[in-house]
PDB file of C-alpha atoms in Angstrom:
ATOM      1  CA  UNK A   1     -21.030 -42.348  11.926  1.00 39.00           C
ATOM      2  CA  UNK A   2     -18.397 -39.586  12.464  1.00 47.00           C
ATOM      3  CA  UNK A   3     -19.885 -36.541  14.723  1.00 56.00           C
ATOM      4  CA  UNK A   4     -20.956 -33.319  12.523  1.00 75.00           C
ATOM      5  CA  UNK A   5     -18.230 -31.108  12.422  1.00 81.00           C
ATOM      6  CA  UNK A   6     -18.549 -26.854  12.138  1.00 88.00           C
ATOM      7  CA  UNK A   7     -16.599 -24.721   9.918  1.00 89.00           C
ATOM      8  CA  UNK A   8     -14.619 -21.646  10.415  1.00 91.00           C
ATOM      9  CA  UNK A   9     -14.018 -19.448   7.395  1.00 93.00           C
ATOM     10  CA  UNK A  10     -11.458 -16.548   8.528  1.00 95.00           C
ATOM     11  CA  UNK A  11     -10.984 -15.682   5.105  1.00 93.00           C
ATOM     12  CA  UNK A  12     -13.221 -16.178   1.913  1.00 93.00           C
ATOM     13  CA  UNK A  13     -16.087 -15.016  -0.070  1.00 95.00           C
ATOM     14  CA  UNK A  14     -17.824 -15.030   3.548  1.00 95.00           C
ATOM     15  CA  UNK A  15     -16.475 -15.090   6.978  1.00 96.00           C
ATOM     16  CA  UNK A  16     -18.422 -16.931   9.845  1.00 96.00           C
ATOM     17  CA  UNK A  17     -18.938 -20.812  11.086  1.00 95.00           C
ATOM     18  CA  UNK A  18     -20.880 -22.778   8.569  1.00 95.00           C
ATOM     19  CA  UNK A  19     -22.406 -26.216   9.697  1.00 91.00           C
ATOM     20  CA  UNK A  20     -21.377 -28.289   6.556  1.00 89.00           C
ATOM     21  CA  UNK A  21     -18.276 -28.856   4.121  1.00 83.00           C
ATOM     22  CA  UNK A  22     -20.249 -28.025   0.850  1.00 87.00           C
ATOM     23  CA  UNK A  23     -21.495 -24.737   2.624  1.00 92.00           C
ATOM     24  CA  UNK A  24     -17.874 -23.548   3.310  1.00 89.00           C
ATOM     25  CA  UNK A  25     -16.395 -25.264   0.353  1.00 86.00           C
ATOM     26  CA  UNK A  26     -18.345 -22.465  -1.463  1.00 91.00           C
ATOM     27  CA  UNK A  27     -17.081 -19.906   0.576  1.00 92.00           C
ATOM     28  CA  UNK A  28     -12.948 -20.958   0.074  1.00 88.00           C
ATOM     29  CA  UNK A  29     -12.631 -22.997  -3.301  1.00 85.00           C
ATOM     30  CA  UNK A  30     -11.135 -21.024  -5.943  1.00 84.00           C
ATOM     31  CA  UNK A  31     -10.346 -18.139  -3.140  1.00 87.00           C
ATOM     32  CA  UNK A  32      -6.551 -17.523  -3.167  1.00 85.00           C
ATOM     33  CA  UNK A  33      -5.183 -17.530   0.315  1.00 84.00           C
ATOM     34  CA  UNK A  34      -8.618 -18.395   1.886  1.00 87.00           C
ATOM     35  CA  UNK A  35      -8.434 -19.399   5.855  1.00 89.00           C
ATOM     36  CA  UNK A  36     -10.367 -22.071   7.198  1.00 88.00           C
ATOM     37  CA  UNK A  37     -10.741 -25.497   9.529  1.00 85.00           C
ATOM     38  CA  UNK A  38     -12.732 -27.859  11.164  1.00 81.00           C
ATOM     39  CA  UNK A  39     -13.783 -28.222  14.539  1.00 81.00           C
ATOM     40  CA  UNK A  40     -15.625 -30.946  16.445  1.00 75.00           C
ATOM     41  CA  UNK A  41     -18.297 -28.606  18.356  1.00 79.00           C
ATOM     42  CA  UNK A  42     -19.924 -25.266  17.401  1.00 85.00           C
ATOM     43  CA  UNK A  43     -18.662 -24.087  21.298  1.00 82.00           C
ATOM     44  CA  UNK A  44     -15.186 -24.664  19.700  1.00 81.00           C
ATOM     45  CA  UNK A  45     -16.139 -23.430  16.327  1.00 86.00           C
ATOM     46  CA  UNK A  46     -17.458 -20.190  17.828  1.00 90.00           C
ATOM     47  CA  UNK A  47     -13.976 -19.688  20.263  1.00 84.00           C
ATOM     48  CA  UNK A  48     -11.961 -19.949  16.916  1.00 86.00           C
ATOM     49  CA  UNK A  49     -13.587 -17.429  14.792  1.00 92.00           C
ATOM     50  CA  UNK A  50     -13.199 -15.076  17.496  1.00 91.00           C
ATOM     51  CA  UNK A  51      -9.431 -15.786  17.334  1.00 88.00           C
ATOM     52  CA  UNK A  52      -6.854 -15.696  14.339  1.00 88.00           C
ATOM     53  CA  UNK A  53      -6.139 -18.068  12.236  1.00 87.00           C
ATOM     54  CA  UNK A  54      -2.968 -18.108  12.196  1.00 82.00           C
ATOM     55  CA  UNK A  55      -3.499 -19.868  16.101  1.00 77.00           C
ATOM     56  CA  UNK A  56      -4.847 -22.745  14.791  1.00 75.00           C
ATOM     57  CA  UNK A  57      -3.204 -23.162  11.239  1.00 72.00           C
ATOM     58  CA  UNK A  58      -1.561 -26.526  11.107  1.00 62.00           C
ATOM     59  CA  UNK A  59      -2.655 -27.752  14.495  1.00 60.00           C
ATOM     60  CA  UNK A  60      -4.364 -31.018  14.158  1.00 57.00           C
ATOM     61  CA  UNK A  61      -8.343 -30.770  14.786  1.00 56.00           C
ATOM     62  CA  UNK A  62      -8.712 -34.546  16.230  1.00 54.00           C
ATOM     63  CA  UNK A  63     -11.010 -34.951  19.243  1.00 54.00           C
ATOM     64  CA  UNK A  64      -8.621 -38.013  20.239  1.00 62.00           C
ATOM     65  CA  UNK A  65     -11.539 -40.193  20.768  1.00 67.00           C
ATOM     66  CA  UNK A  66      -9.126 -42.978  19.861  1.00 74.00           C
ATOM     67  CA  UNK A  67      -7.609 -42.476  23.193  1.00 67.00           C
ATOM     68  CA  UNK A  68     -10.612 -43.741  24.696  1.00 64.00           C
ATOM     69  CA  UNK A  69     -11.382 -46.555  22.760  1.00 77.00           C
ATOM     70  CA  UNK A  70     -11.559 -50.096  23.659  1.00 80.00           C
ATOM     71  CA  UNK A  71      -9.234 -51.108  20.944  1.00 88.00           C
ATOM     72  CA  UNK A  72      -6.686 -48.446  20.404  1.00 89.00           C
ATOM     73  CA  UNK A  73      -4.267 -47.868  17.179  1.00 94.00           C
ATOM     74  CA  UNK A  74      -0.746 -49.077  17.697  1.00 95.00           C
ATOM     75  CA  UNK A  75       1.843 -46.997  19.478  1.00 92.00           C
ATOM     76  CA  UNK A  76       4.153 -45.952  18.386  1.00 95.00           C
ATOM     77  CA  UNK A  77       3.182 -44.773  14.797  1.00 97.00           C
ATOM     78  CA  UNK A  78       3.270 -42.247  12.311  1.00 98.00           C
ATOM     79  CA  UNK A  79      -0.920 -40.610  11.099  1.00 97.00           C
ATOM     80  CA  UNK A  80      -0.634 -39.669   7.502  1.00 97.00           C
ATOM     81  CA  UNK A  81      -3.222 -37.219   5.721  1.00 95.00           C
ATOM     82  CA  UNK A  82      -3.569 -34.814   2.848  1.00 95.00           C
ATOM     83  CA  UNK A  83      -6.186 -31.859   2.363  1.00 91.00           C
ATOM     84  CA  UNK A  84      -7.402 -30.832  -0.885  1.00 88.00           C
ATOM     85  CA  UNK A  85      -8.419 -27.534  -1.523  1.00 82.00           C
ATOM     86  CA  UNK A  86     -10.985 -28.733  -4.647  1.00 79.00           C
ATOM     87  CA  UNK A  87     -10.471 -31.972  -7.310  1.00 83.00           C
ATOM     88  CA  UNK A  88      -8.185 -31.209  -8.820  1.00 92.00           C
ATOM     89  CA  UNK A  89      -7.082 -28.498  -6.380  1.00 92.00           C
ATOM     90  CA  UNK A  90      -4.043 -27.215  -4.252  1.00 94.00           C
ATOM     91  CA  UNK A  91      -2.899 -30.026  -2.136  1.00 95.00           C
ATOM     92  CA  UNK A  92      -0.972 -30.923   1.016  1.00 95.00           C
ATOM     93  CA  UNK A  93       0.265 -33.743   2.785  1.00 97.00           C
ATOM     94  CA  UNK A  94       2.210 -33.973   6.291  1.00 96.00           C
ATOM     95  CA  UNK A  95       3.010 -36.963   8.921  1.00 97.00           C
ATOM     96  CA  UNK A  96       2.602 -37.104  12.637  1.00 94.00           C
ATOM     97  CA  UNK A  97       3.641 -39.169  15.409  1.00 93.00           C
ATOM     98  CA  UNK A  98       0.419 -40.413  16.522  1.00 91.00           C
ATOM     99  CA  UNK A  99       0.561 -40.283  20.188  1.00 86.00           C
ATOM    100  CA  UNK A 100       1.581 -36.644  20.391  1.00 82.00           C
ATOM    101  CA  UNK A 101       0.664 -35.336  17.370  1.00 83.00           C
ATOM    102  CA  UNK A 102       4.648 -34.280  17.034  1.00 88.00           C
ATOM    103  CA  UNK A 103       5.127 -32.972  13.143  1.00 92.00           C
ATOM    104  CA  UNK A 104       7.415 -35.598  11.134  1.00 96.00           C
ATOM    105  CA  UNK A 105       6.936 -34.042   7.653  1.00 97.00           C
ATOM    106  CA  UNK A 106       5.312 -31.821   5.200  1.00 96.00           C
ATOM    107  CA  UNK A 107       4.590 -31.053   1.710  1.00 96.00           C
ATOM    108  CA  UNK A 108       2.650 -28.586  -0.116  1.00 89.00           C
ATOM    109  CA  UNK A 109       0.711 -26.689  -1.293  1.00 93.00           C
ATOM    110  CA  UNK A 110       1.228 -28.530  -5.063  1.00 96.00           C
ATOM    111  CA  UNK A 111      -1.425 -27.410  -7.377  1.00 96.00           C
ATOM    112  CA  UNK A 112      -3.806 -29.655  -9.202  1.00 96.00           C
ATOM    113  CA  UNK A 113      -3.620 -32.680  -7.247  1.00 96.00           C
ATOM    114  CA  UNK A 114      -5.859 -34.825  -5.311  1.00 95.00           C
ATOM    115  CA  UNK A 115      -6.628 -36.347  -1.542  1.00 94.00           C
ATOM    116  CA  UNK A 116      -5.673 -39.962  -2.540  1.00 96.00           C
ATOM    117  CA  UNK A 117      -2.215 -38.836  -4.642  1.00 98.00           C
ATOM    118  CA  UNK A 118      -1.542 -36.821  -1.428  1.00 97.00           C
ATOM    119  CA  UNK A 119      -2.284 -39.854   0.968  1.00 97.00           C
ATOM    120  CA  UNK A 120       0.014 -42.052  -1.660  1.00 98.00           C
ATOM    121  CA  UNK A 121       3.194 -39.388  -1.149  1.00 98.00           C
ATOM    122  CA  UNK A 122       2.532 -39.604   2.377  1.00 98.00           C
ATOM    123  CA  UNK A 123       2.385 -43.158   2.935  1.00 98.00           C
ATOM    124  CA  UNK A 124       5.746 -43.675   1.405  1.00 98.00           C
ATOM    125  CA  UNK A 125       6.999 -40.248   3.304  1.00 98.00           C
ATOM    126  CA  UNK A 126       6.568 -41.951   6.299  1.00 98.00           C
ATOM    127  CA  UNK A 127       8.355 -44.907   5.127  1.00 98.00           C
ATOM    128  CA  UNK A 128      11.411 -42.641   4.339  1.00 97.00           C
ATOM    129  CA  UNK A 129      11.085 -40.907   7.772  1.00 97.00           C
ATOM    130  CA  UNK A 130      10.969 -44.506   9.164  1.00 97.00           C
ATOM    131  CA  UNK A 131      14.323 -45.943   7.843  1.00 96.00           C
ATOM    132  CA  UNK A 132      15.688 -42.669   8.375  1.00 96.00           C
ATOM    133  CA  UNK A 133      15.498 -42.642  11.795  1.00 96.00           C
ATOM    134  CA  UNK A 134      15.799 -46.404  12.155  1.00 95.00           C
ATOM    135  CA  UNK A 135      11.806 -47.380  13.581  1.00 95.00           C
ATOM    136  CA  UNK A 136       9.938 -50.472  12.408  1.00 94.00           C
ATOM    137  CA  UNK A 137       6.559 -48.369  13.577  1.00 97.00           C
ATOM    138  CA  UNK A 138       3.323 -48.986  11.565  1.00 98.00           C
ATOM    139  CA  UNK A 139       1.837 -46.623   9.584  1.00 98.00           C
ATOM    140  CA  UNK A 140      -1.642 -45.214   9.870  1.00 98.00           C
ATOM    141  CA  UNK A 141      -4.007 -43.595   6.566  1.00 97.00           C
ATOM    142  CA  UNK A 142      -7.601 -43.070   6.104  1.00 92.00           C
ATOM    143  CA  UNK A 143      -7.550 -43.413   2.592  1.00 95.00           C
ATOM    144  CA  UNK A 144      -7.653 -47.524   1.452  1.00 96.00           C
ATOM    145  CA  UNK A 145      -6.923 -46.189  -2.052  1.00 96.00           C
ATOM    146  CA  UNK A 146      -3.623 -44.500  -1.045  1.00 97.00           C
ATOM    147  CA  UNK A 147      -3.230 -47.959   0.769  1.00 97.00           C
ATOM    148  CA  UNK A 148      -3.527 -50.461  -2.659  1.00 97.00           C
ATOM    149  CA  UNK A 149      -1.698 -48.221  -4.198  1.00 98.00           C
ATOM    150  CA  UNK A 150       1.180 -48.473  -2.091  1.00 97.00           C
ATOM    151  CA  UNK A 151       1.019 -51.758  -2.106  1.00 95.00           C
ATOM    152  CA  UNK A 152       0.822 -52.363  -5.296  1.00 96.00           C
ATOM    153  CA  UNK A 153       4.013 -49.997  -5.646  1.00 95.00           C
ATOM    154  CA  UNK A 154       1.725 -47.578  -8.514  1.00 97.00           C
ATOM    155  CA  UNK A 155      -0.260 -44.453  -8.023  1.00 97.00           C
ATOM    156  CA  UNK A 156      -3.238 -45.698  -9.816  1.00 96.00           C
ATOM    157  CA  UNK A 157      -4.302 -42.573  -9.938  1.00 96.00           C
ATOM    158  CA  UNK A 158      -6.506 -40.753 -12.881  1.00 95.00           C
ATOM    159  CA  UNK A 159      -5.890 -37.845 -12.437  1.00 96.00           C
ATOM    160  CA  UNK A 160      -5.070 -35.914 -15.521  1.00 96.00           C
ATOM    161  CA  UNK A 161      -1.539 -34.601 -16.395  1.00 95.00           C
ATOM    162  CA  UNK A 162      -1.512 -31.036 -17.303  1.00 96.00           C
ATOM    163  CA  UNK A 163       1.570 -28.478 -17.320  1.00 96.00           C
ATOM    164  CA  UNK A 164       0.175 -27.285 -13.786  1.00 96.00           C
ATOM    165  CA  UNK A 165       0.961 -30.608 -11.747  1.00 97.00           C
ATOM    166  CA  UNK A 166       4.241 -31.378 -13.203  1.00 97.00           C
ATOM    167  CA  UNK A 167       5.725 -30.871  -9.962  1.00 97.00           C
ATOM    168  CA  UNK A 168       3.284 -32.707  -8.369  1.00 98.00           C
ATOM    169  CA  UNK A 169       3.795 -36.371 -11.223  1.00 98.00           C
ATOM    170  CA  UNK A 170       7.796 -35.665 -10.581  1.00 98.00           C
ATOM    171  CA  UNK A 171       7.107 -36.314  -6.987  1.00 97.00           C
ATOM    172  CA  UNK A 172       4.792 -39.208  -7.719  1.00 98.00           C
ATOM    173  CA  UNK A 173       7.491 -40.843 -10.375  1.00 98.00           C
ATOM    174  CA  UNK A 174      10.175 -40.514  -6.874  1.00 97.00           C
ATOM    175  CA  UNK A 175       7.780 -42.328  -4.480  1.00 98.00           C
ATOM    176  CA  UNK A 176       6.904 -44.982  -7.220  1.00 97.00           C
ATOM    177  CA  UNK A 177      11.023 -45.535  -7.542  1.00 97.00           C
ATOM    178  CA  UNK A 178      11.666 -45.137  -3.998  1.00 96.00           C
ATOM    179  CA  UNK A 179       9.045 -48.150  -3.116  1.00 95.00           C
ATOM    180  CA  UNK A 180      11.279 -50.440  -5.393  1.00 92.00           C
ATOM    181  CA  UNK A 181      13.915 -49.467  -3.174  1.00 92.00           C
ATOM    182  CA  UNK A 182      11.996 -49.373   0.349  1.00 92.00           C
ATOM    183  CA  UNK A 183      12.016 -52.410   2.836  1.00 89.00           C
ATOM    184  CA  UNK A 184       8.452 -53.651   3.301  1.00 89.00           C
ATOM    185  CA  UNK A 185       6.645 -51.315   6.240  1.00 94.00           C
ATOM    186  CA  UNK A 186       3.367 -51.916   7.745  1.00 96.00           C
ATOM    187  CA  UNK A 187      -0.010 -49.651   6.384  1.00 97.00           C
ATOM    188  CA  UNK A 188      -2.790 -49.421   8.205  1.00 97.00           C
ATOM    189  CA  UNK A 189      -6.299 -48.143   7.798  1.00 96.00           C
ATOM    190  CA  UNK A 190      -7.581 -45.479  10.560  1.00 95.00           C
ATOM    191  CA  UNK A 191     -10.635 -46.722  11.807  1.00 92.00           C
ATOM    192  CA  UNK A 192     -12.407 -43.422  11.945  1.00 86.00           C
ATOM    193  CA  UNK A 193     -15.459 -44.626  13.003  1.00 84.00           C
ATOM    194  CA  UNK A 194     -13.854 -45.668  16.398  1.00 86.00           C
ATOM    195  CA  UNK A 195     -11.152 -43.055  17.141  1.00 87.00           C
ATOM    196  CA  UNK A 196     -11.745 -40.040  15.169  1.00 82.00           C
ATOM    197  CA  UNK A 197     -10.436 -37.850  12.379  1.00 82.00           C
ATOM    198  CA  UNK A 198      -6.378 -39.050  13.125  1.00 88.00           C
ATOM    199  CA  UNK A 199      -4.179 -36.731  14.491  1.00 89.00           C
ATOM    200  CA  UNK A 200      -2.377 -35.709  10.894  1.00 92.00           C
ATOM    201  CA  UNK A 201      -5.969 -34.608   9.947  1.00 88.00           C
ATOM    202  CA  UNK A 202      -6.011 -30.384   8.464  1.00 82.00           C
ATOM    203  CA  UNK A 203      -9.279 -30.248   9.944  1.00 70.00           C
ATOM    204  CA  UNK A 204     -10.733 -28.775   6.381  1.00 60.00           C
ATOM    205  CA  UNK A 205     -13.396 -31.449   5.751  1.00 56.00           C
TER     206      UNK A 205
END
């Protein structure tokens, strides 16, 4: 199983390192502008909340275990991942490359969305970033929902349509048209288990 993680809540109904995700979930859903991450140890939980957030905001939490595993992800590739702020709730997505960590993309916040729908935009984000730049690299995502659905060129998503996410279905419509369109790239599963939270991870859950 994946180590416990610790959570740092800089901002929201209370401040302080909480030791599970529904204990600061409490603490930031609903909060506007509420400040918060993961960490992988309560030493580095504890160094954090005596810092700003605004150090570690957007920096990718992974403990890079997978650089230490016996079978290791492919390199090069890109390490999609979205963070969802509730479900329904606020969400963003972003790429990385996944040997560095290097920032490829990002999108967000877009309200009333979902983890998976995020994974989905990122997954064929990365493809666009891929032909873009000319690279046949694979593609890594944690979510094997976000996966099917790429592959079956549909967000099967059920999320419900309201006047609040409109911006978020337009977006979904343009990834469902540009996978017609897209050559055929290579999508992975992270194996968490063995290498970590991947290095796109927001380090919010």
């Amino acid at each position: 199983m994946p180590g416990k993680k610790f959570y740092v809540v800089w901002k929201g109904r209370r401040t302080g390192i909480f030791s599970s995700w529904a204990e600061c979930e409490g603490q930031i859903k609903g909060y506007a502008g509420a400040e918060f991450k993961a960490f992988e140890s309560r030493a580095e939980a504890e160094r954090a909340l005596t810092s700003s957030y605004a150090k570690y905001a957007g920096k990718p939490s992974t403990d890079q275990r997978w650089l230490f595993a016996i079978a290791k992800p492919i390199i090069p590739s890109i390490c999609v991942d979205a963070a969802c702020s509730g479900t329904p709730g606020p969400l963003e997505f972003r790429g990385v490359e996944t040997e560095t960590a290097r920032p490829l993309f990002k999108e967000g916040p877009l309200a009333d969305g979902t983890n998976n729908v995020g994974e989905f935009l990122a997954i064929v984000d990365a493809m666009q970033w891929l032909e873009a730049h000319g690279q046949d690299w694979p593609i890594y995502s944690d979510s094997a929902n976000a996966i099917s659905w790429v592959k079956a060129r549909k967000c099967n998503t059920k999320l419900a349509r309201v006047p609040s996410n409109q911006r978020l279905f337009e977006r979904i419509a343009a990834a469902e048209k540009s996978l017609r369109q897209l050559k055929t790239h290579t999508v992975l599963k992270w194996d968490t288990r063995a290498w970590g939270e991947n290095p796109a991870d927001f380090g919010r859950k």
